[in-house]
Amino acid sequence: GDSWGIFTFLCAALCNLPALPALNCSEELGAGQSIQQTYDLTRYLEHQLRTLAGTYLNYLGPPFNEPDFNPPRLARAERVPSATVDLDLWRGLTDNARLAANYRAYSRLLCYLRVLDGQVGTAELRHRLAHFCASLQGLVLSIGGVMSSLGYPLPAGPAGPPAPPGAPAAPNDFLKKMDDFWLLKELQIWLWRSAKDFNRLKKKVPPAVVTLRLEARGF
Amino acid sequence: DSHIQYERVGADVTMKCGSMDWDAAVTWTANGTDIDESHLNGSYLILKNVDLSQSGQYSCYEGSSWHLKYQTYLRVGTPPKEPVLMCRSNNYPKGFYCSWHLPTPTYIPNSFNISVIHGTKDMVCEKDAVPKNRCHIRLLQLFSTVKYKVTLTVTNALGKNFTTLTFDEFAIVKPDPPESVVAKPVPNNPRRLEVSWQNPSSWPDPESFPLKFFLRYRPLILDQWQHVELSDGTSHTITDAYAGKEYIIQVAAKDTDIGTWSDWSVAVHATPWTEEPKHLTTEAQITETTSASTSSFMAPPTTKICDKGAVVGSGAVAVCWTAGLVVAAYSALFI
C-alpha cells in the first residue's frame, strides 16, 4: 500500500542524485530538498492548471467561462476540500498538520478529478486532464515522501480509489457544471496555498533532520 | 436665517425673497454688490444658465427699509460622475485597502459610502484619517475561493453615482517598492556595482510570504535597460557595467507566488570604480609616471580585459589596464 508508493518515490529521487553511494544521504538532502521539490511541483501544477482550467471552462460554456462569474457556494459544493483557513490558525499549524492538510486535500481532489476525466467529451480535454492527474499524483507522492522523511505518519484515507467517497451525482446538468467549476477553483486556491505552506516548511525544517528511515520500516 | 442652495451648472435658478409677495419692492445683492433690475421678475431673482462664478452669497432687502429679508448661499456644481475605485493589498496577508477619487470635481461637498461583501458576509472597511479617501480591511481568512465585492457610492446634493469592484484575495496583492536601495562601486573592479536593498517595511511577514525582486539598470547615456530577476536575497552584484559610466538602478518587488509587481523603487545612481590615474595605454604615457612605485599596490584580480600571464617579469611593456602590473613591469625597467 502506502509504503510501496513511498519506496518507489524515494528510489526515484535517489536515482536522480549525482554520483552518491546508495542510501548515503547527507543531512542537507532529504527533507530540505524534498520540500523544495514539492514546492517546485506545486508551481508547475499551478501553471498547468491555468491552461487546463481555461480549456475546461470554455468547454462548460457561459457563464462559467466569464471572468467575473461569482456564484454563491451551494451546500453540496462543500464536499470539495477547501483551502480557506483562519489566518492565526494557519500560522499556528504544526509541520505535521500542515503537511497532512495538503496530503488529504490533494488526495481527494485527485479522486474528483479522475471522475471528471471519465466524463468529459473532447479528446483534447481528456488528454489534458490525464496529464494533470498524473502530475497531481506525483504531488501527492511527493508530499507523502516529505512526511515520511520527517517521521510523520501518512493520513489514513484513499490515495487512489476511482470513486469519491459518498458524493451523490448532481441532479441536473447545470449543477454538475457548478460542481466542476468549484472543483477547479478549489484546486487553484490549494496550489496557491501549498506554495505558501511549503515556503513556511522550507524555513522551519532544520537541515539536521536526517531523513531516510527505511530501516524503521523494515526494508 | 441663512440657507445653502445647490444648483447644477447650466440650470436656471429662481430665488424668492423669503415670504415677500411677488410684487413687493426688493433689492438683491450678490456678495454685497447690487444686482441689476433686469434680472428680477417682480421680487424674484432669475439667474439663467448659471456657471461656477455665480456661486456666492445672495441677499434680498426690502425696498424702502433695507431690512434683510432673505439670505442664501448659492453653490453651483455638478452631480458626481462615476467614481474611480482601486483596492490593493500591500501588506498581505494582513489585509487590504481601497482608495477612491472622483474623475472630475463637483465643486460642492460629496459624501462617500463604501461597502465590502465577502460571500454572504458584510465586512467593515475602516476609514483612514489620512489620506482621506481611503479605508482598510483586515483579512480574517486566508486562501479564500470567494471573491470580495466592493461598492463605492458617492452622493451630493445634486445626485449620486457608484462603482463596483469584484476580485479574488490574491489578485490585488501588490507590495510597496523595496526600500533603502543602495548602489556602490566595488574597489578595483571597474565593471562591477554592488546593489543592496530592503524589503518594504509595509510587508509584514517576509518569512512566510517571501518576496522576489526585479532589478533594472542602464548607463545614463543609453535608453536600453538590463534586467535581472532574483528569486531571493536582497543584494546583487552587477558585473557587466561599462567602465567609468554613471548608472541608474531601480528595484521592484513581488510576492513569489501571487499578485503583481510593485512600482519601481526610487532610482539610485552609481559609477563603477575607476583607477587613478586613468587609462595608461601607451609606452610614452608609462615613462612619464615616476613616483607611482612607492605606494603599495595590491595586485588586482584578473579582469577580462587583461591577460596577466603576458606581462609579469618581462621587460616588455604590455598594453594593460591593471595598475599593479603596469608598476611591476615599470619597476622591472628601472631596477
Coordinates of C-alpha atoms in Angstrom, one line a residue:
Chain A
G1 CA 0.0 0.0 0.0
D2 CA 1.5 3.3 1.1
S3 CA 4.9 2.0 1.9
W4 CA 5.5 0.9 -1.7
G5 CA 4.5 4.3 -3.0
I6 CA 6.9 6.0 -0.7
F7 CA 9.6 3.5 -1.5
T8 CA 9.2 4.0 -5.2
F9 CA 9.3 7.7 -4.8
L10 CA 12.4 7.6 -2.7
C11 CA 14.1 5.3 -5.2
A12 CA 13.3 7.7 -8.0
A13 CA 14.6 10.6 -6.0
L14 CA 17.8 8.8 -5.2
C15 CA 18.3 7.7 -8.8
N16 CA 18.4 11.4 -9.7
L17 CA 21.1 12.3 -7.2
P18 CA 24.6 12.7 -8.7
A19 CA 27.1 10.1 -8.0
L20 CA 26.3 9.1 -4.5
P21 CA 26.8 5.8 -2.9
A22 CA 23.4 4.2 -2.4
L23 CA 21.5 5.4 0.7
N24 CA 24.4 7.5 2.0
C25 CA 22.3 10.7 2.0
S26 CA 23.9 13.5 3.8
E27 CA 21.7 15.6 6.1
E28 CA 21.2 18.5 3.7
L29 CA 19.5 16.2 1.3
G30 CA 16.3 14.5 2.3
A31 CA 13.7 16.8 3.9
G32 CA 15.1 20.1 2.7
Q33 CA 15.4 19.1 -0.9
S34 CA 12.1 17.2 -0.9
I35 CA 10.3 20.3 0.3
Q36 CA 12.0 22.3 -2.4
Q37 CA 11.0 19.8 -5.0
T38 CA 7.4 19.7 -3.7
Y39 CA 7.3 23.4 -3.8
D40 CA 8.5 23.4 -7.4
L41 CA 5.9 20.8 -8.2
T42 CA 3.1 23.0 -6.9
R43 CA 4.3 25.9 -9.0
Y44 CA 4.4 23.6 -12.1
L45 CA 0.9 22.3 -11.4
E46 CA -0.4 25.8 -10.9
H47 CA 0.9 26.7 -14.3
Q48 CA -0.6 23.6 -15.9
L49 CA -3.9 24.3 -14.2
R50 CA -4.2 27.7 -15.8
T51 CA -4.3 26.2 -19.2
L52 CA -6.4 23.3 -18.2
A53 CA -9.0 25.4 -16.4
G54 CA -9.2 27.8 -19.3
T55 CA -9.9 25.0 -21.7
Y56 CA -12.3 23.3 -19.4
L57 CA -14.4 26.4 -18.5
N58 CA -14.7 27.1 -22.2
Y59 CA -16.0 23.6 -22.7
L60 CA -18.6 24.2 -19.9
G61 CA -19.5 27.4 -21.7
P62 CA -21.1 30.6 -20.3
P63 CA -21.5 31.7 -17.6
F64 CA -18.7 29.5 -16.2
N65 CA -16.0 30.9 -18.5
E66 CA -16.9 34.5 -17.8
P67 CA -14.1 36.3 -15.8
D68 CA -16.4 37.9 -13.2
F69 CA -18.6 34.9 -12.7
N70 CA -19.0 34.9 -8.9
P71 CA -21.7 32.4 -7.8
P72 CA -22.6 31.7 -4.2
R73 CA -21.4 28.4 -2.7
L74 CA -24.1 25.9 -2.6
A75 CA -24.1 23.4 0.3
R76 CA -23.3 20.4 -1.9
A77 CA -20.1 22.0 -3.1
E78 CA -18.7 21.9 0.5
R79 CA -17.6 18.3 -0.1
V80 CA -14.6 19.6 -2.1
P81 CA -11.9 20.3 0.5
S82 CA -11.4 24.0 0.9
A83 CA -8.0 25.7 1.4
T84 CA -9.7 28.6 3.2
V85 CA -8.4 28.9 6.7
D86 CA -8.3 31.3 9.6
L87 CA -5.1 33.4 9.5
D88 CA -3.9 32.7 13.0
L89 CA -4.9 29.1 12.7
W90 CA -2.9 28.7 9.5
R91 CA 0.2 30.4 11.1
G92 CA 0.0 28.1 14.1
L93 CA -0.2 24.8 12.2
T94 CA 2.4 22.3 13.2
D95 CA 4.5 20.9 10.4
N96 CA 2.7 17.6 10.6
A97 CA -0.7 19.2 10.5
R98 CA 0.3 21.5 7.6
L99 CA 1.6 18.6 5.5
A100 CA -1.3 16.4 6.4
A101 CA -3.8 19.0 5.3
N102 CA -2.1 19.2 1.9
Y103 CA -1.9 15.5 1.6
R104 CA -5.5 14.9 2.4
A105 CA -6.7 17.7 0.1
Y106 CA -4.8 16.7 -2.9
S107 CA -5.7 13.0 -2.5
R108 CA -9.4 13.9 -2.5
L109 CA -9.1 16.5 -5.3
L110 CA -7.3 13.8 -7.3
C111 CA -10.3 11.4 -6.8
Y112 CA -12.7 14.0 -8.0
L113 CA -10.6 14.9 -11.0
R114 CA -10.4 11.3 -12.0
V115 CA -14.2 11.1 -12.0
L116 CA -14.2 14.2 -14.3
D117 CA -11.7 12.6 -16.6
G118 CA -14.1 9.7 -17.2
Q119 CA -16.9 12.0 -18.3
V120 CA -15.5 14.8 -20.5
G121 CA -16.4 15.0 -24.1
T122 CA -13.4 16.1 -26.2
A123 CA -10.2 14.2 -26.7
E124 CA -8.1 17.2 -26.1
L125 CA -9.7 17.7 -22.7
R126 CA -9.2 14.0 -21.8
H127 CA -5.6 14.3 -22.7
R128 CA -5.0 17.4 -20.7
L129 CA -6.9 16.0 -17.7
A130 CA -5.0 12.8 -17.8
H131 CA -1.7 14.6 -17.9
F132 CA -2.7 16.8 -15.0
C133 CA -3.9 13.9 -12.9
A134 CA -0.5 12.2 -13.4
S135 CA 1.3 15.4 -12.2
L136 CA -1.1 15.7 -9.3
Q137 CA -0.5 12.1 -8.3
G138 CA 3.2 13.0 -8.3
L139 CA 2.5 15.8 -5.9
V140 CA 0.6 13.6 -3.5
L141 CA 3.5 11.1 -3.5
S142 CA 6.0 14.0 -3.1
I143 CA 4.1 15.3 0.0
G144 CA 3.9 11.7 1.3
G145 CA 7.7 11.5 0.8
V146 CA 8.3 14.6 2.8
M147 CA 6.0 13.4 5.6
S148 CA 7.8 10.1 5.8
S149 CA 11.2 11.6 5.7
L150 CA 10.2 13.7 8.7
G151 CA 8.8 10.7 10.5
Y152 CA 5.2 11.7 10.3
P153 CA 2.5 9.0 9.6
L154 CA 0.6 9.4 6.4
P155 CA -3.0 10.4 6.9
A156 CA -5.4 7.4 6.6
G157 CA -7.5 7.5 3.5
P158 CA -7.6 6.8 -0.2
A159 CA -4.7 7.6 -2.4
G160 CA -6.3 6.1 -5.5
P161 CA -9.8 4.6 -5.5
P162 CA -11.7 5.8 -8.5
A163 CA -14.9 7.0 -6.9
P164 CA -15.0 9.9 -4.5
P165 CA -16.4 8.7 -1.2
G166 CA -20.1 9.3 -0.8
A167 CA -20.7 12.0 -3.3
P168 CA -24.1 11.7 -5.0
A169 CA -24.3 12.7 -8.6
A170 CA -25.6 16.1 -9.4
P171 CA -29.4 16.2 -10.1
N172 CA -29.0 18.2 -13.3
D173 CA -26.6 19.4 -15.9
F174 CA -26.2 22.9 -14.6
L175 CA -25.4 21.8 -11.0
K176 CA -23.0 19.3 -12.3
K177 CA -21.2 22.1 -14.2
M178 CA -21.2 24.1 -10.9
D179 CA -19.5 21.2 -9.2
D180 CA -16.8 21.2 -11.8
F181 CA -16.4 25.0 -11.6
W182 CA -15.8 24.8 -7.8
L183 CA -13.5 21.8 -8.1
L184 CA -11.2 23.8 -10.4
K185 CA -11.4 26.8 -8.2
E186 CA -10.5 25.0 -5.1
L187 CA -7.7 23.3 -6.9
Q188 CA -6.3 26.6 -8.0
I189 CA -6.5 28.0 -4.4
W190 CA -5.0 24.9 -2.9
L191 CA -2.0 25.2 -5.2
W192 CA -1.5 28.8 -4.1
R193 CA -1.9 27.9 -0.5
S194 CA 0.6 25.0 -0.9
A195 CA 3.2 27.3 -2.2
K196 CA 2.9 29.3 1.0
D197 CA 2.7 26.2 3.1
F198 CA 5.9 24.9 1.6
N199 CA 7.6 28.2 1.9
R200 CA 7.0 28.0 5.7
L201 CA 8.2 24.5 5.9
K202 CA 11.4 25.3 4.0
K203 CA 12.3 27.8 6.7
K204 CA 11.2 25.7 9.6
V205 CA 12.6 22.3 8.8
P206 CA 16.1 22.2 10.3
P207 CA 18.7 20.8 7.8
A208 CA 20.0 18.5 10.5
V209 CA 16.8 16.3 10.5
V210 CA 18.0 13.1 8.9
T211 CA 15.5 11.5 6.7
L212 CA 15.6 8.1 5.4
R213 CA 14.1 5.8 7.9
L214 CA 13.9 2.9 5.7
E215 CA 15.4 0.7 8.4
A216 CA 12.4 1.6 10.7
R217 CA 10.1 0.4 8.0
G218 CA 11.8 -2.9 7.8
F219 CA 13.4 -2.5 4.3
Chain B
D1 CA -31.7 82.8 8.8
S2 CA -29.2 81.5 6.3
H3 CA -29.7 78.9 3.7
I4 CA -27.5 76.9 1.3
Q5 CA -28.7 76.2 -2.1
Y6 CA -27.1 73.8 -4.6
E7 CA -27.8 74.1 -8.3
R8 CA -26.4 72.4 -11.4
V9 CA -24.1 74.2 -13.8
G10 CA -26.3 75.4 -16.7
A11 CA -29.5 75.4 -14.7
D12 CA -32.0 78.3 -14.4
V13 CA -32.3 79.4 -10.8
T14 CA -35.2 81.3 -9.3
M15 CA -34.8 82.8 -5.9
K16 CA -37.7 84.0 -3.9
C17 CA -37.3 86.8 -1.3
G18 CA -38.5 84.7 1.6
S19 CA -42.1 85.3 2.4
M20 CA -42.3 88.6 0.5
D21 CA -45.1 88.9 -2.1
W22 CA -44.2 88.7 -5.8
D23 CA -45.0 92.3 -6.4
A24 CA -43.0 93.7 -3.4
A25 CA -40.2 96.1 -4.0
V26 CA -36.9 94.5 -3.2
T27 CA -33.2 94.8 -3.9
W28 CA -31.0 91.8 -4.4
T29 CA -27.3 91.7 -3.8
A30 CA -24.7 89.2 -4.8
N31 CA -21.7 89.1 -2.4
G32 CA -22.6 92.7 -1.4
T33 CA -23.0 94.1 -4.9
D34 CA -26.3 95.3 -6.1
I35 CA -27.9 93.2 -8.8
D36 CA -29.4 95.0 -11.8
E37 CA -33.2 95.0 -12.0
S38 CA -33.1 93.3 -15.4
H39 CA -32.5 90.0 -13.5
L40 CA -35.7 90.4 -11.5
N41 CA -39.1 89.1 -12.2
G42 CA -41.1 91.0 -9.6
S43 CA -39.3 90.2 -6.3
Y44 CA -37.9 87.0 -7.7
L45 CA -34.3 86.9 -8.8
I46 CA -33.8 84.9 -12.0
L47 CA -30.4 83.6 -12.9
K48 CA -30.3 81.8 -16.2
N49 CA -27.7 79.2 -17.2
V50 CA -25.7 79.5 -14.0
D51 CA -22.0 79.0 -14.0
L52 CA -19.4 78.4 -11.3
S53 CA -18.5 82.1 -11.0
Q54 CA -22.1 82.8 -9.8
S55 CA -21.6 80.9 -6.6
G56 CA -21.8 83.2 -3.6
Q57 CA -24.0 84.9 -1.1
Y58 CA -27.3 86.3 -2.3
S59 CA -29.3 88.7 -0.1
C60 CA -32.7 90.3 -0.5
Y61 CA -33.6 93.6 1.1
E62 CA -36.9 95.2 1.4
G63 CA -37.1 98.2 -0.8
S64 CA -37.6 101.2 1.5
S65 CA -36.5 99.9 4.9
W66 CA -33.4 97.9 3.8
H67 CA -34.4 95.2 6.1
L68 CA -32.7 92.0 5.3
K69 CA -35.5 89.6 4.3
Y70 CA -33.7 86.6 3.0
Q71 CA -30.2 85.3 2.5
T72 CA -28.9 82.3 0.8
Y73 CA -25.6 80.9 -0.2
L74 CA -25.7 79.6 -3.8
R75 CA -23.3 76.8 -4.6
V76 CA -23.1 75.9 -8.3
G77 CA -21.8 72.4 -9.0
T78 CA -22.4 69.1 -10.8
P79 CA -23.7 65.7 -9.8
P80 CA -20.9 63.2 -9.3
K81 CA -19.6 61.2 -12.2
E82 CA -18.7 57.5 -11.7
P83 CA -16.0 57.4 -9.1
V84 CA -12.7 55.7 -9.6
L85 CA -12.0 52.9 -7.1
M86 CA -8.9 50.9 -6.5
C87 CA -8.2 48.2 -4.0
R88 CA -4.8 46.7 -3.2
S89 CA -3.0 44.7 -0.6
N90 CA 0.5 45.9 0.1
N91 CA 0.6 44.1 3.5
Y92 CA -0.6 40.6 2.6
P93 CA -1.8 38.6 4.5
K94 CA -2.8 41.2 7.0
G95 CA -5.5 42.9 4.8
F96 CA -6.0 45.3 2.0
Y97 CA -7.1 48.9 1.4
C98 CA -9.3 50.6 -1.0
S99 CA -8.9 54.2 -2.2
W100 CA -11.1 56.3 -4.5
H101 CA -11.5 59.6 -6.1
L102 CA -13.7 61.5 -8.5
P103 CA -12.6 61.8 -12.1
T104 CA -13.8 65.4 -12.3
P105 CA -14.6 67.8 -9.4
T106 CA -18.2 68.6 -8.5
Y107 CA -17.4 71.9 -6.7
I108 CA -19.8 71.0 -3.9
P109 CA -19.4 68.7 -0.9
N110 CA -19.6 65.0 -1.6
S111 CA -20.0 62.1 0.8
F112 CA -18.7 58.6 0.2
N113 CA -20.1 55.3 1.4
I114 CA -18.2 52.1 0.9
S115 CA -19.5 48.5 1.4
V116 CA -17.5 45.3 1.2
I117 CA -19.1 42.0 0.8
H118 CA -17.3 38.7 1.1
G119 CA -19.6 35.9 0.0
T120 CA -22.6 36.4 2.3
K121 CA -20.7 38.4 4.9
D122 CA -20.7 42.2 5.2
M123 CA -17.3 43.5 6.2
V124 CA -16.4 46.8 7.7
C125 CA -13.9 48.9 5.9
E126 CA -12.4 51.3 8.4
K127 CA -11.8 54.8 7.1
D128 CA -8.3 56.1 7.3
A129 CA -7.8 59.6 8.8
V130 CA -5.1 60.2 6.3
P131 CA -5.3 60.1 3.4
K132 CA -9.0 60.9 3.4
N133 CA -10.5 58.8 0.6
R134 CA -9.2 55.5 1.8
C135 CA -10.3 52.7 4.1
H136 CA -8.7 49.4 5.1
I137 CA -9.9 45.9 5.9
R138 CA -8.4 43.1 7.9
L139 CA -8.4 39.7 6.3
L140 CA -9.9 37.2 8.6
Q141 CA -9.5 34.2 6.4
L142 CA -6.7 33.3 4.0
F143 CA -6.9 31.4 0.7
S144 CA -10.5 32.2 0.1
T145 CA -12.3 31.0 -3.0
V146 CA -15.0 33.5 -2.6
K147 CA -14.5 36.9 -4.2
Y148 CA -14.7 40.3 -2.5
K149 CA -17.2 42.8 -3.8
V150 CA -16.6 46.4 -3.0
T151 CA -19.2 49.1 -3.8
L152 CA -18.4 52.8 -3.5
T153 CA -21.3 55.2 -3.6
V154 CA -20.8 58.9 -3.9
T155 CA -23.6 61.3 -3.1
N156 CA -24.0 65.1 -3.2
A157 CA -26.9 67.5 -3.2
L158 CA -27.3 67.1 -7.0
G159 CA -27.2 63.4 -7.4
K160 CA -25.4 60.2 -6.8
N161 CA -23.2 57.6 -8.6
F162 CA -21.4 54.4 -7.8
T163 CA -18.9 51.8 -8.9
T164 CA -18.2 48.2 -8.0
L165 CA -15.1 46.1 -7.9
T166 CA -15.1 42.3 -7.7
F167 CA -11.8 40.5 -7.1
D168 CA -10.1 37.5 -5.6
E169 CA -7.9 37.9 -2.5
F170 CA -4.7 37.1 -4.3
A171 CA -5.4 39.2 -7.4
I172 CA -4.9 42.5 -5.6
V173 CA -1.6 41.7 -3.9
K174 CA 1.0 44.3 -4.8
P175 CA 3.8 45.2 -2.4
D176 CA 5.3 48.6 -2.0
P177 CA 8.6 49.1 -3.7
P178 CA 11.8 48.0 -2.0
E179 CA 13.4 50.5 0.4
S180 CA 16.8 51.8 1.1
V181 CA 18.3 50.9 -2.3
V182 CA 22.0 51.5 -2.3
A183 CA 24.5 51.1 -5.1
K184 CA 28.2 51.2 -4.6
P185 CA 31.2 50.7 -6.7
V186 CA 33.4 47.8 -5.9
P187 CA 37.1 48.8 -5.3
N188 CA 39.5 47.6 -8.0
N189 CA 36.6 46.3 -10.1
P190 CA 35.9 48.7 -13.0
R191 CA 32.9 46.8 -14.2
R192 CA 31.1 46.0 -11.0
L193 CA 28.4 47.7 -9.0
E194 CA 27.1 46.3 -5.7
V195 CA 23.4 46.9 -5.2
S196 CA 21.5 46.2 -2.0
W197 CA 18.0 47.0 -0.7
Q198 CA 15.5 46.1 1.9
N199 CA 12.0 44.6 1.9
P200 CA 9.3 47.3 2.0
S201 CA 8.5 48.0 5.6
S202 CA 4.8 47.6 5.0
W203 CA 5.2 43.9 4.1
P204 CA 4.5 42.2 7.4
D205 CA 5.8 38.6 7.1
P206 CA 8.6 38.1 4.6
E207 CA 9.4 34.8 6.3
S208 CA 6.2 33.0 5.3
F209 CA 5.5 35.3 2.3
P210 CA 8.9 35.9 0.7
L211 CA 9.3 38.5 -1.9
K212 CA 11.2 38.1 -5.2
F213 CA 12.9 41.1 -6.9
F214 CA 13.5 42.6 -10.3
L215 CA 16.4 44.8 -10.8
R216 CA 16.9 47.1 -13.8
Y217 CA 19.9 49.2 -14.7
R218 CA 21.4 51.2 -17.5
P219 CA 24.1 53.7 -18.1
L220 CA 22.6 57.2 -18.2
I221 CA 23.7 57.6 -21.8
L222 CA 21.7 54.7 -23.0
D223 CA 18.0 54.1 -23.2
Q224 CA 18.0 50.3 -23.1
W225 CA 17.6 48.7 -19.6
Q226 CA 19.2 45.5 -18.5
H227 CA 17.0 43.3 -16.3
V228 CA 17.8 40.7 -13.6
E229 CA 15.2 38.7 -11.8
L230 CA 16.2 37.5 -8.3
S231 CA 14.2 34.8 -6.6
D232 CA 15.6 35.7 -3.1
G233 CA 18.2 37.7 -1.4
T234 CA 18.3 41.5 -1.1
S235 CA 21.5 42.2 -2.9
H236 CA 23.1 41.7 -6.3
T237 CA 26.4 42.5 -8.0
I238 CA 26.3 43.8 -11.5
T239 CA 29.3 42.5 -13.3
D240 CA 28.9 43.9 -16.8
A241 CA 28.8 47.6 -16.2
Y242 CA 30.6 49.9 -18.7
A243 CA 33.7 51.2 -17.1
G244 CA 33.5 54.8 -16.0
K245 CA 29.9 55.3 -16.9
E246 CA 27.3 56.6 -14.4
Y247 CA 24.4 54.1 -14.0
I248 CA 20.8 54.4 -12.9
I249 CA 19.4 51.5 -11.0
Q250 CA 15.9 50.5 -9.7
V251 CA 14.4 47.5 -8.0
A252 CA 10.9 46.2 -7.8
A253 CA 9.3 43.5 -5.6
K254 CA 6.6 40.9 -5.9
D255 CA 5.3 38.1 -3.7
T256 CA 6.9 34.9 -5.0
D257 CA 3.6 33.3 -6.0
I258 CA 0.8 35.7 -6.2
G259 CA -0.2 39.2 -7.2
T260 CA 1.7 41.8 -9.3
W261 CA 5.0 43.6 -9.3
S262 CA 5.4 46.7 -7.1
D263 CA 6.2 50.1 -8.7
W264 CA 9.9 50.7 -9.3
S265 CA 11.9 51.9 -6.3
V266 CA 13.4 55.3 -6.1
A267 CA 16.3 55.4 -8.6
V268 CA 19.9 55.4 -7.4
H269 CA 22.9 56.4 -9.3
A270 CA 26.4 55.0 -9.1
T271 CA 29.5 54.8 -11.2
P272 CA 31.8 51.8 -11.2
W273 CA 35.3 52.2 -9.6
T274 CA 37.9 53.6 -11.9
E275 CA 41.7 53.7 -11.2
E276 CA 43.7 56.8 -10.6
P277 CA 45.5 57.9 -12.9
K278 CA 43.3 56.8 -15.7
H279 CA 43.9 54.8 -18.9
L280 CA 47.6 54.3 -19.3
T281 CA 47.7 52.7 -22.7
T282 CA 50.9 53.7 -24.5
E283 CA 54.6 53.5 -23.8
A284 CA 55.0 57.2 -23.8
Q285 CA 52.5 57.7 -21.0
I286 CA 54.0 55.0 -18.8
T287 CA 57.5 56.6 -18.9
E288 CA 56.0 59.8 -17.6
T289 CA 55.0 58.4 -14.2
T290 CA 58.0 58.2 -11.9
S291 CA 56.9 58.1 -8.3
A292 CA 54.0 55.7 -8.6
S293 CA 56.1 52.7 -7.5
T294 CA 56.5 53.9 -3.9
S295 CA 52.9 53.4 -2.8
S296 CA 51.8 49.9 -2.0
F297 CA 49.7 48.4 -4.7
M298 CA 47.7 45.2 -4.2
A299 CA 47.7 43.0 -7.2
P300 CA 44.2 43.4 -8.6
P301 CA 42.2 40.4 -9.5
T302 CA 42.2 39.5 -13.1
T303 CA 39.7 41.2 -15.3
K304 CA 38.6 40.1 -18.7
I305 CA 40.4 43.0 -20.3
C306 CA 43.9 42.0 -19.4
D307 CA 45.6 38.6 -19.6
K308 CA 48.0 38.5 -16.6
G309 CA 50.3 35.9 -18.0
A310 CA 51.7 38.0 -20.7
V311 CA 53.4 40.7 -18.6
V312 CA 54.8 39.7 -15.3
G313 CA 58.6 39.6 -15.1
S314 CA 59.3 40.5 -18.6
G315 CA 61.0 43.6 -19.7
A316 CA 58.4 44.2 -22.4
V317 CA 55.8 46.8 -21.8
A318 CA 52.4 45.4 -22.4
V319 CA 49.1 47.2 -23.0
C320 CA 47.2 46.6 -19.9
W321 CA 44.5 48.2 -17.7
T322 CA 45.6 46.9 -14.3
A323 CA 47.8 49.4 -12.5
G324 CA 49.7 46.8 -10.4
L325 CA 51.0 45.0 -13.4
V326 CA 52.0 48.3 -15.0
V327 CA 54.0 49.2 -12.0
A328 CA 55.6 45.7 -11.9
A329 CA 56.7 46.0 -15.5
Y330 CA 57.7 49.6 -14.9
S331 CA 59.8 48.7 -11.8
A332 CA 61.5 46.0 -13.8
L333 CA 62.6 48.6 -16.3
F334 CA 64.2 50.8 -13.6
I335 CA 65.9 48.2 -11.4

